[in-house]
CSV table of C-alpha atoms in Angstrom, one decimal:
chain,number,residue,atom,x,y,z
A,29,MET,CA,-45.5,183.9,81.4
A,30,ALA,CA,-47.5,187.1,81.7
A,31,SER,CA,-46.5,189.8,84.1
A,32,THR,CA,-48.3,192.5,86.0
A,33,VAL,CA,-46.5,195.8,86.3
A,34,SER,CA,-47.5,198.5,88.7
A,35,PRO,CA,-45.5,201.8,88.4
A,36,ARG,CA,-45.6,204.2,91.3
A,37,GLY,CA,-43.9,207.4,90.2
A,38,LEU,CA,-40.7,205.8,89.1
A,39,GLN,CA,-40.0,208.4,86.4
A,40,GLN,CA,-39.5,211.1,89.0
A,41,GLN,CA,-36.9,209.2,91.0
A,42,THR,CA,-34.3,207.5,88.7
A,43,ASN,CA,-31.9,210.4,88.9
A,44,ARG,CA,-31.6,210.4,92.7
A,45,VAL,CA,-28.1,209.0,92.9
A,46,GLY,CA,-25.6,209.3,95.7
A,47,SER,CA,-23.8,207.3,98.4
A,48,ILE,CA,-25.6,204.9,100.6
A,49,ASP,CA,-24.3,206.6,103.7
A,50,ARG,CA,-26.0,209.9,102.8
A,51,LEU,CA,-29.2,208.8,101.1
A,52,TRP,CA,-30.4,205.9,103.2
A,53,PRO,CA,-32.5,207.2,106.2
A,54,THR,CA,-33.0,205.4,109.5
A,55,GLN,CA,-36.7,205.2,109.6
A,56,SER,CA,-38.4,201.9,108.6
A,57,PRO,CA,-39.5,201.8,105.0
A,58,PHE,CA,-42.2,199.2,105.7
A,59,SER,CA,-45.7,199.6,107.0
A,60,GLN,CA,-46.5,198.7,110.7
A,61,SER,CA,-48.3,195.6,109.6
A,62,GLU,CA,-45.2,194.4,107.6
A,63,THR,CA,-42.7,195.0,110.4
A,64,GLU,CA,-44.8,193.2,113.0
A,65,ASN,CA,-46.1,190.4,110.8
A,66,ASN,CA,-45.0,186.8,111.6
A,67,SER,CA,-43.3,187.8,114.9
A,68,THR,CA,-43.1,184.1,115.9
A,69,ASN,CA,-39.7,183.9,114.2
A,70,ALA,CA,-38.3,187.1,115.8
A,71,ASP,CA,-36.1,185.2,118.2
A,72,GLU,CA,-34.6,182.9,115.5
A,73,PRO,CA,-31.0,183.5,114.6
A,74,THR,CA,-30.4,185.5,111.4
A,75,GLU,CA,-29.3,183.4,108.5
A,76,LEU,CA,-28.0,184.5,105.1
A,77,LEU,CA,-30.2,183.7,102.1
A,78,SER,CA,-28.2,185.5,99.4
A,79,VAL,CA,-25.2,187.8,98.7
A,80,SER,CA,-24.7,189.9,95.6
A,81,TRP,CA,-22.1,192.5,94.4
A,82,ASN,CA,-23.2,195.9,93.2
A,83,GLN,CA,-22.2,196.9,89.7
A,84,ASP,CA,-18.7,198.2,90.5
A,85,TYR,CA,-17.9,195.7,93.2
A,86,GLY,CA,-17.4,198.4,95.8
A,87,CYS,CA,-20.4,197.2,97.9
A,88,PHE,CA,-22.4,194.0,98.3
A,89,SER,CA,-25.9,193.3,99.6
A,90,ALA,CA,-26.9,190.4,101.9
A,91,GLY,CA,-30.4,189.1,102.0
A,92,THR,CA,-31.2,187.5,105.3
A,93,THR,CA,-34.1,185.6,107.0
A,94,SER,CA,-35.1,188.9,108.7
A,95,GLY,CA,-34.3,191.7,106.3
A,96,PHE,CA,-31.2,192.8,104.4
A,97,ARG,CA,-27.9,194.6,104.9
A,98,ILE,CA,-25.5,196.6,102.7
A,99,TYR,CA,-21.7,196.5,103.2
A,100,ASN,CA,-18.9,198.6,101.8
A,101,CYS,CA,-15.9,196.6,100.8
A,102,ASP,CA,-12.9,199.0,101.1
A,103,PRO,CA,-12.7,199.8,103.9
A,104,PHE,CA,-15.0,197.0,105.0
A,105,LYS,CA,-18.0,198.2,107.0
A,106,GLU,CA,-21.7,197.7,107.3
A,107,THR,CA,-23.4,200.8,105.9
A,108,PHE,CA,-27.0,200.0,106.2
A,109,ARG,CA,-29.5,197.4,107.4
A,110,ARG,CA,-33.2,196.7,107.6
A,111,ASP,CA,-34.1,194.2,110.3
A,112,LEU,CA,-37.7,193.1,109.9
A,113,LYS,CA,-40.0,190.7,111.7
A,114,GLY,CA,-42.0,190.0,108.6
A,115,GLY,CA,-39.7,187.8,106.7
A,116,GLY,CA,-36.6,187.3,104.5
A,117,PHE,CA,-35.2,188.4,101.1
A,118,GLY,CA,-33.8,185.9,98.6
A,119,ILE,CA,-32.8,188.7,96.1
A,120,VAL,CA,-31.4,192.1,97.1
A,121,GLU,CA,-30.1,193.8,93.9
A,122,MET,CA,-28.3,197.2,94.2
A,123,LEU,CA,-28.0,199.9,91.6
A,124,PHE,CA,-24.5,201.1,92.1
A,125,ARG,CA,-24.5,203.0,95.4
A,126,CYS,CA,-27.8,204.8,95.0
A,127,ASN,CA,-31.0,204.5,97.0
A,128,ILE,CA,-32.8,202.1,94.5
A,129,LEU,CA,-33.0,198.4,95.3
A,130,ALA,CA,-34.8,195.5,93.6
A,131,LEU,CA,-36.2,193.1,96.3
A,132,VAL,CA,-37.6,189.6,96.1
A,133,GLY,CA,-38.8,187.6,99.1
A,134,GLY,CA,-37.0,184.4,100.1
A,135,GLY,CA,-36.5,181.8,102.8
A,136,SER,CA,-39.2,179.9,104.7
A,137,HIS,CA,-40.9,183.1,105.7
A,138,PRO,CA,-40.5,185.5,102.7
A,139,GLN,CA,-41.2,189.2,103.1
A,140,TYR,CA,-42.8,189.1,99.7
A,141,PRO,CA,-43.9,186.3,97.4
A,142,SER,CA,-41.0,184.8,95.3
A,143,ASN,CA,-42.9,185.7,92.1
A,144,LYS,CA,-42.9,189.4,93.0
A,145,VAL,CA,-40.2,192.1,92.3
A,146,MET,CA,-40.4,195.3,94.4
A,147,ILE,CA,-38.5,198.3,93.2
A,148,TRP,CA,-37.7,200.2,96.4
A,149,ASP,CA,-36.6,203.8,96.7
A,150,ASP,CA,-35.2,204.2,100.2
A,151,HIS,CA,-34.8,207.9,99.8
A,152,GLN,CA,-38.6,208.1,99.7
A,153,SER,CA,-39.1,205.1,102.0
A,154,ARG,CA,-41.6,203.6,99.6
A,155,CYS,CA,-42.1,201.2,96.7
A,156,ILE,CA,-42.0,202.9,93.3
A,157,GLY,CA,-42.8,199.9,91.2
A,158,GLU,CA,-43.6,196.2,91.3
A,159,PHE,CA,-43.7,193.3,89.0
A,160,ILE,CA,-45.8,190.1,89.5
A,161,PHE,CA,-45.2,187.0,87.5
A,162,ARG,CA,-46.7,183.5,87.3
A,163,SER,CA,-43.5,181.7,88.4
A,164,GLU,CA,-40.6,182.2,90.7
A,165,VAL,CA,-38.2,185.1,90.0
A,166,ARG,CA,-34.7,183.6,89.6
A,167,ALA,CA,-32.7,186.9,89.3
A,168,VAL,CA,-33.0,190.6,88.9
A,169,LYS,CA,-30.4,192.7,87.1
A,170,LEU,CA,-30.3,196.5,87.1
A,171,ARG,CA,-28.8,199.3,85.0
A,172,ARG,CA,-29.5,202.9,85.2
A,173,ASP,CA,-31.8,202.5,82.1
A,174,LEU,CA,-33.0,198.9,82.4
A,175,ILE,CA,-34.6,196.4,84.8
A,176,VAL,CA,-34.1,192.8,83.8
A,177,VAL,CA,-36.2,190.0,85.5
A,178,VAL,CA,-35.1,186.4,85.0
A,179,LEU,CA,-37.6,183.5,85.2
A,180,ASP,CA,-37.1,179.8,84.5
A,181,HIS,CA,-37.8,180.0,80.8
A,182,LYS,CA,-38.1,183.7,80.0
A,183,ILE,CA,-36.3,187.0,80.6
A,184,TYR,CA,-38.2,190.3,80.7
A,185,VAL,CA,-36.4,193.6,79.9
A,186,TYR,CA,-38.1,196.8,81.1
A,187,ASN,CA,-37.3,200.5,80.6
A,188,PHE,CA,-36.3,201.9,84.0
A,189,THR,CA,-38.0,205.3,83.5
A,190,ASP,CA,-41.6,204.1,82.9
A,191,LEU,CA,-41.5,200.3,83.4
A,192,LYS,CA,-42.4,199.8,79.7
A,193,LEU,CA,-41.7,196.2,78.6
A,194,LEU,CA,-39.0,196.4,75.9
A,195,HIS,CA,-38.1,192.7,75.3
A,196,GLN,CA,-39.2,189.2,76.1
A,197,ILE,CA,-36.6,186.5,75.5
A,198,GLU,CA,-37.1,182.8,75.7
A,199,THR,CA,-34.4,180.7,77.2
A,200,LEU,CA,-33.5,177.2,78.1
A,201,ASN,CA,-34.5,176.2,81.6
A,202,ASN,CA,-32.6,178.7,83.8
A,203,SER,CA,-33.1,177.7,87.5
A,204,ARG,CA,-29.7,179.3,88.3
A,205,GLY,CA,-31.0,182.7,87.1
A,206,LEU,CA,-28.0,183.1,84.7
A,207,CYS,CA,-28.0,186.6,83.2
A,208,CYS,CA,-25.5,189.5,83.1
A,209,LEU,CA,-25.4,193.1,81.9
A,210,SER,CA,-22.8,195.5,80.8
A,211,TYR,CA,-22.7,198.7,82.9
A,212,ASP,CA,-20.7,201.1,80.7
A,213,LEU,CA,-22.6,204.2,79.7
A,214,ASN,CA,-21.7,203.7,76.0
A,215,THR,CA,-22.8,200.1,75.6
A,216,CYS,CA,-25.9,198.1,76.5
A,217,VAL,CA,-25.2,194.4,76.3
A,218,MET,CA,-26.9,191.4,77.9
A,219,ALA,CA,-25.8,187.8,78.0
A,220,CYS,CA,-28.2,184.9,78.9
A,221,LEU,CA,-28.9,181.3,78.1
A,222,GLY,CA,-29.9,180.4,74.6
A,223,LEU,CA,-32.4,177.8,73.5
A,224,ARG,CA,-29.9,175.0,73.2
A,225,ARG,CA,-27.6,173.3,75.7
A,226,GLY,CA,-24.3,175.1,76.0
A,227,GLU,CA,-25.5,178.1,74.0
A,228,VAL,CA,-25.2,181.7,75.2
A,229,ARG,CA,-27.4,184.5,73.7
A,230,VAL,CA,-25.8,187.9,73.5
A,231,GLU,CA,-28.0,191.0,73.0
A,232,HIS,CA,-26.3,194.2,71.9
A,233,PHE,CA,-29.3,196.4,72.5
A,234,GLY,CA,-27.7,199.6,71.3
A,235,LEU,CA,-26.6,198.0,68.0
A,236,LYS,CA,-29.9,196.1,67.7
A,237,VAL,CA,-27.9,192.9,67.1
A,238,ASN,CA,-28.0,189.5,68.8
A,239,ARG,CA,-25.6,186.7,68.6
A,240,PHE,CA,-25.7,183.0,69.6
A,241,ILE,CA,-22.4,181.6,70.9
A,242,ASN,CA,-22.0,177.8,71.2
A,243,ALA,CA,-19.8,178.1,74.3
A,244,HIS,CA,-19.8,174.5,75.6
A,245,ASP,CA,-21.0,171.0,74.8
A,246,SER,CA,-22.7,170.7,78.2
A,247,GLY,CA,-25.0,173.1,80.0
A,248,ILE,CA,-23.9,176.6,81.1
A,249,ALA,CA,-23.2,176.9,84.8
A,250,CYS,CA,-21.9,180.5,85.0
A,251,LEU,CA,-21.2,183.5,82.8
A,252,THR,CA,-20.1,187.1,83.1
A,253,LEU,CA,-19.4,190.1,80.9
A,254,THR,CA,-16.8,192.8,81.1
A,255,VAL,CA,-18.0,196.3,82.1
A,256,ASP,CA,-18.4,197.3,78.4
A,257,GLY,CA,-19.9,194.0,77.4
A,258,LEU,CA,-17.2,193.3,74.7
A,259,LEU,CA,-15.9,190.1,76.4
A,260,LEU,CA,-17.9,187.1,77.7
A,261,ALA,CA,-16.5,184.5,80.1
A,262,THR,CA,-18.4,181.2,80.5
A,263,ALA,CA,-18.1,177.9,82.4
A,264,SER,CA,-20.0,174.7,81.8
A,265,CYS,CA,-21.6,172.3,84.3
A,266,LYS,CA,-18.5,170.2,84.1
A,267,GLY,CA,-16.6,173.1,85.6
A,268,THR,CA,-13.2,172.2,84.2
A,269,LEU,CA,-12.8,174.9,81.5
A,270,ILE,CA,-13.5,178.6,81.4
A,271,ARG,CA,-13.8,180.2,77.9
A,272,ILE,CA,-13.5,183.8,76.9
A,273,PHE,CA,-15.4,185.1,73.8
A,274,ASN,CA,-15.6,188.3,71.7
A,275,THR,CA,-19.3,189.2,72.0
A,276,LEU,CA,-19.4,191.1,68.7
A,277,ASP,CA,-18.5,188.2,66.5
A,278,GLY,CA,-18.7,185.2,68.8
A,279,THR,CA,-15.0,184.2,68.4
A,280,ARG,CA,-13.4,182.2,71.2
A,281,LEU,CA,-10.4,184.1,72.3
A,282,GLN,CA,-8.9,182.1,75.1
A,283,GLU,CA,-9.5,178.9,77.1
A,284,VAL,CA,-8.2,178.2,80.6
A,285,ARG,CA,-8.5,175.2,82.8
A,286,ARG,CA,-9.6,175.2,86.4
A,287,GLY,CA,-8.9,171.5,87.0
A,288,LEU,CA,-9.5,168.0,85.8
A,289,ASP,CA,-12.3,167.0,88.2
A,290,ARG,CA,-15.9,168.1,87.8
A,291,ALA,CA,-16.8,171.2,89.8
A,292,ASP,CA,-19.8,173.4,90.4
A,293,ILE,CA,-18.6,176.9,89.3
A,294,TYR,CA,-20.1,179.5,91.7
A,295,SER,CA,-18.8,182.7,90.1
A,296,ILE,CA,-16.5,184.2,87.4
A,297,ALA,CA,-15.0,187.7,87.8
A,298,LEU,CA,-13.1,189.8,85.2
A,299,SER,CA,-10.8,192.5,86.4
A,300,PRO,CA,-11.7,196.1,85.3
A,301,ASN,CA,-8.5,196.4,83.3
A,302,VAL,CA,-9.2,193.0,81.6
A,303,GLN,CA,-5.9,191.5,82.7
A,304,TRP,CA,-7.2,188.9,85.1
A,305,LEU,CA,-10.0,186.4,85.5
A,306,ALA,CA,-11.0,184.8,88.8
A,307,VAL,CA,-13.2,181.7,89.4
A,308,SER,CA,-14.7,180.2,92.6
A,309,SER,CA,-16.2,176.7,92.8
A,310,ASP,CA,-17.3,174.0,95.3
A,311,LYS,CA,-13.7,172.7,95.3
A,312,GLY,CA,-12.8,175.5,97.8
A,313,THR,CA,-10.1,177.2,95.7
A,314,VAL,CA,-10.3,180.6,94.0
A,315,HIS,CA,-8.2,180.5,90.8
A,316,VAL,CA,-6.8,183.6,89.1
A,317,PHE,CA,-5.8,183.4,85.4
A,318,GLY,CA,-4.0,185.9,83.2
A,319,LEU,CA,-5.9,187.1,80.2
A,320,ARG,CA,-4.2,187.5,76.8
A,321,VAL,CA,-6.7,189.7,75.1
A,322,ARG,CA,-5.4,192.9,73.5
A,323,ILE,CA,-7.4,196.0,74.3
A,324,THR,CA,-6.9,199.0,71.9
A,325,GLY,CA,-5.7,202.0,73.8
A,326,ASP,CA,-5.4,200.2,77.1
A,327,ASP,CA,-2.2,200.7,79.1
A,328,ALA,CA,-2.3,197.6,81.2
A,329,SER,CA,0.4,198.8,83.5
A,330,SER,CA,-1.4,201.9,84.6
A,331,GLN,CA,-5.1,201.3,84.2
A,332,ASN,CA,-6.7,200.0,87.4
A,333,THR,CA,-10.3,201.1,86.9
A,334,PRO,CA,-12.5,201.5,83.8
A,335,SER,CA,-13.4,204.9,82.6
A,336,PRO,CA,-17.0,205.8,83.3
A,337,VAL,CA,-17.2,207.5,80.0
A,338,GLN,CA,-15.1,205.5,77.5
A,339,SER,CA,-14.2,201.9,77.7
A,340,PRO,CA,-11.4,200.2,75.9
A,341,VAL,CA,-12.2,198.6,72.5
A,342,LEU,CA,-11.4,195.0,71.7
A,343,SER,CA,-9.0,194.7,68.9
A,344,HIS,CA,-10.3,192.1,66.5
A,345,GLN,CA,-10.8,192.1,62.8
A,346,ASP,CA,-13.0,189.2,61.9
A,347,SER,CA,-14.3,185.9,63.2
A,348,SER,CA,-11.9,183.6,61.2
A,349,SER,CA,-9.6,181.3,63.2
A,350,SER,CA,-6.5,183.1,62.0
A,351,SER,CA,-7.7,186.4,63.5
A,352,ILE,CA,-7.9,184.9,67.1
A,353,ASP,CA,-4.1,185.3,67.5
A,354,ALA,CA,-4.4,188.9,66.3
A,355,ALA,CA,-6.6,189.7,69.3
A,356,LEU,CA,-4.2,188.1,71.8
A,357,VAL,CA,-1.0,189.7,73.1
A,358,PRO,CA,1.7,187.3,74.3
A,359,GLN,CA,2.6,188.1,77.9
A,360,ASN,CA,6.1,187.6,79.1
A,361,ASN,CA,6.7,184.4,80.9
A,362,SER,CA,6.8,185.9,84.4
A,363,ASN,CA,3.1,186.5,84.6
A,364,ALA,CA,1.7,183.8,82.2
A,365,ASN,CA,-0.6,181.1,83.2
A,366,THR,CA,1.0,177.7,84.0
A,367,SER,CA,1.1,175.1,81.3
A,368,SER,CA,2.2,171.5,81.1
A,369,SER,CA,5.9,170.7,80.3
A,370,LEU,CA,4.4,168.6,77.5
A,371,SER,CA,2.4,171.4,76.0
A,372,PHE,CA,4.7,171.4,72.9
A,373,MET,CA,3.0,168.2,71.9
A,374,ARG,CA,-0.3,170.0,71.3
A,375,GLY,CA,-2.6,168.0,69.1
A,376,VAL,CA,-0.8,164.7,69.9
A,377,LEU,CA,-1.5,164.2,73.6
A,378,PRO,CA,-4.9,164.7,75.3
A,379,LYS,CA,-6.1,168.3,75.4
A,380,TYR,CA,-5.4,169.0,79.0
A,381,PHE,CA,-1.6,168.7,78.4
A,382,SER,CA,-1.8,171.9,76.4
A,383,SER,CA,-4.2,173.7,78.8
A,384,GLU,CA,-3.5,177.0,80.5
A,385,TRP,CA,-3.7,176.5,84.3
A,386,SER,CA,-4.2,179.1,87.0
A,387,PHE,CA,-1.6,181.8,87.7
A,388,ALA,CA,-2.6,182.3,91.4
A,389,GLN,CA,-4.7,180.4,93.9
A,390,PHE,CA,-6.4,181.0,97.3
A,391,HIS,CA,-7.7,178.1,99.3
A,392,LEU,CA,-11.0,178.3,101.3
A,393,PRO,CA,-12.9,175.9,103.5
A,394,GLU,CA,-15.2,173.7,101.4
A,395,ILE,CA,-18.2,174.4,103.5
A,396,THR,CA,-20.3,177.0,101.6
A,397,ARG,CA,-20.9,178.8,98.3
A,398,TYR,CA,-18.5,181.7,97.5
A,399,ILE,CA,-18.6,184.5,95.0
A,400,THR,CA,-15.5,186.5,94.1
A,401,ALA,CA,-14.6,189.9,92.6
A,402,PHE,CA,-11.4,192.0,92.0
A,403,GLY,CA,-10.5,194.8,94.3
A,404,SER,CA,-7.8,197.4,94.0
A,405,GLN,CA,-4.1,196.8,93.7
A,406,ASN,CA,-4.0,193.2,92.7
A,407,THR,CA,-6.5,192.0,95.3
A,408,VAL,CA,-9.3,189.6,95.2
A,409,MET,CA,-12.4,189.7,97.4
A,410,VAL,CA,-14.5,186.7,98.4
A,411,ILE,CA,-17.9,186.5,100.0
A,412,GLY,CA,-19.3,183.3,101.5
A,413,LEU,CA,-22.9,182.4,102.3
A,414,ASP,CA,-21.6,181.5,105.7
A,415,GLY,CA,-21.2,185.2,106.4
A,416,SER,CA,-17.5,185.3,105.7
A,417,PHE,CA,-15.5,188.0,103.8
A,418,TYR,CA,-12.0,187.5,102.6
A,419,ARG,CA,-9.5,189.9,101.0
A,420,CYS,CA,-6.4,188.5,99.5
A,421,SER,CA,-3.6,189.7,97.3
A,422,PHE,CA,-1.6,188.0,94.5
A,423,ASP,CA,1.8,188.7,93.0
A,424,PRO,CA,1.2,189.9,89.5
A,425,VAL,CA,4.6,188.8,88.4
A,426,ASN,CA,5.2,185.4,90.1
A,427,GLY,CA,1.7,184.3,90.9
A,428,GLY,CA,1.4,181.3,93.2
A,429,GLN,CA,-0.4,181.2,96.5
A,430,MET,CA,-2.3,184.3,97.4
A,431,LEU,CA,-1.8,186.1,100.7
A,432,GLN,CA,-4.8,186.6,103.0
A,433,LYS,CA,-5.0,190.3,104.0
A,434,GLU,CA,-8.4,190.4,105.8
A,435,TYR,CA,-11.0,188.0,107.1
A,436,ILE,CA,-14.3,189.1,108.6
A,437,ARG,CA,-17.4,187.3,109.9
A,438,PHE,CA,-19.7,190.1,108.8
A,439,LEU,CA,-22.9,188.8,110.4
A,440,SER,CA,-21.2,188.8,113.8
A,441,SER,CA,-18.8,191.7,113.1
A,442,GLU,CA,-15.7,189.7,113.9
A,443,LYS,CA,-12.6,191.1,112.0
A,444,HIS,CA,-9.2,189.5,111.5
A,445,LEU,CA,-6.3,191.3,109.8
A,446,ASN,CA,-3.1,189.6,108.7
């Protein structure tokens, strides 16, 4: 799939970084013709087309049928919006909290064609680059140095400074747009689908090394990386098991079980201190699992956020099966994942009897798609495509049912505190 790239002075603008509140002006960034185009749908109710976290999970973007909005998570508030008559946005990708956005049209009346990526600088109120492809754009991922565009069968990786094409990667059919990046300053890692069912390709761009991980027997439904890209978590289309891998050598470090029934996994989140993993699915329950991966130099009791300069290093010697245990730290029983009382018969009874089950749970209405992320102080945040935002807390010692702390209907600004 060939692409057409049009840079518009991007190299002068990539260092303009600051908070949304300060940098985003109030004037419309779109031309008069764009804001007045297709005014027939101006009176239609606003509907959500997409929601997406920013890289540090402190904000999220919401693409709607009539523009887009940006929300801060803690405290929760709407910080910015563009309401347009021209059409909707299916992808609104933030770059941390700066003024740069990647925009792709969506909905029945898209603002831009779905095969076009617009790189928008709201500080200048203008487009500073665009990409046009022959097929629909499934996802866009941003780092301060890279722009990654995901299509059905190919991924394009561009240099952010000059829009130069750096890599073209062939993948299995990827209608979900599965791709994730590390965001640490010292590492540059990307995970995406491989060319075989159940295979994940990991690119360590800084090391100029790639690795193919046979993560599941069935197709991949969801994947995510830690901030430094050293750990990969995956779920298959069956949705019963989540697996954690070392991206450097491909070793499987841990496996946890969401349930026995098939489920469509919507999101996987890893906590910044690499102690916890959260999963949301169409079953309506957010599950939190304890991780048993040892991190060199990491004080799990005190580290709540990753260092922007130096990330913890995964302790792992080689890829042999005997080295897996060396990379895992036994947690005391008070905060371990639940397991069956028959787990001592591992290898004799069916595999699920020896599985690790979730440590904490939060139940949601089974009415929409939810994505989840970790907040501060043992909290989990959940965004629904029905315009709902939840904040809940879990007991890091005893686990069990999570406590709802906040519930907001953010499209209508209704707020409920518990």
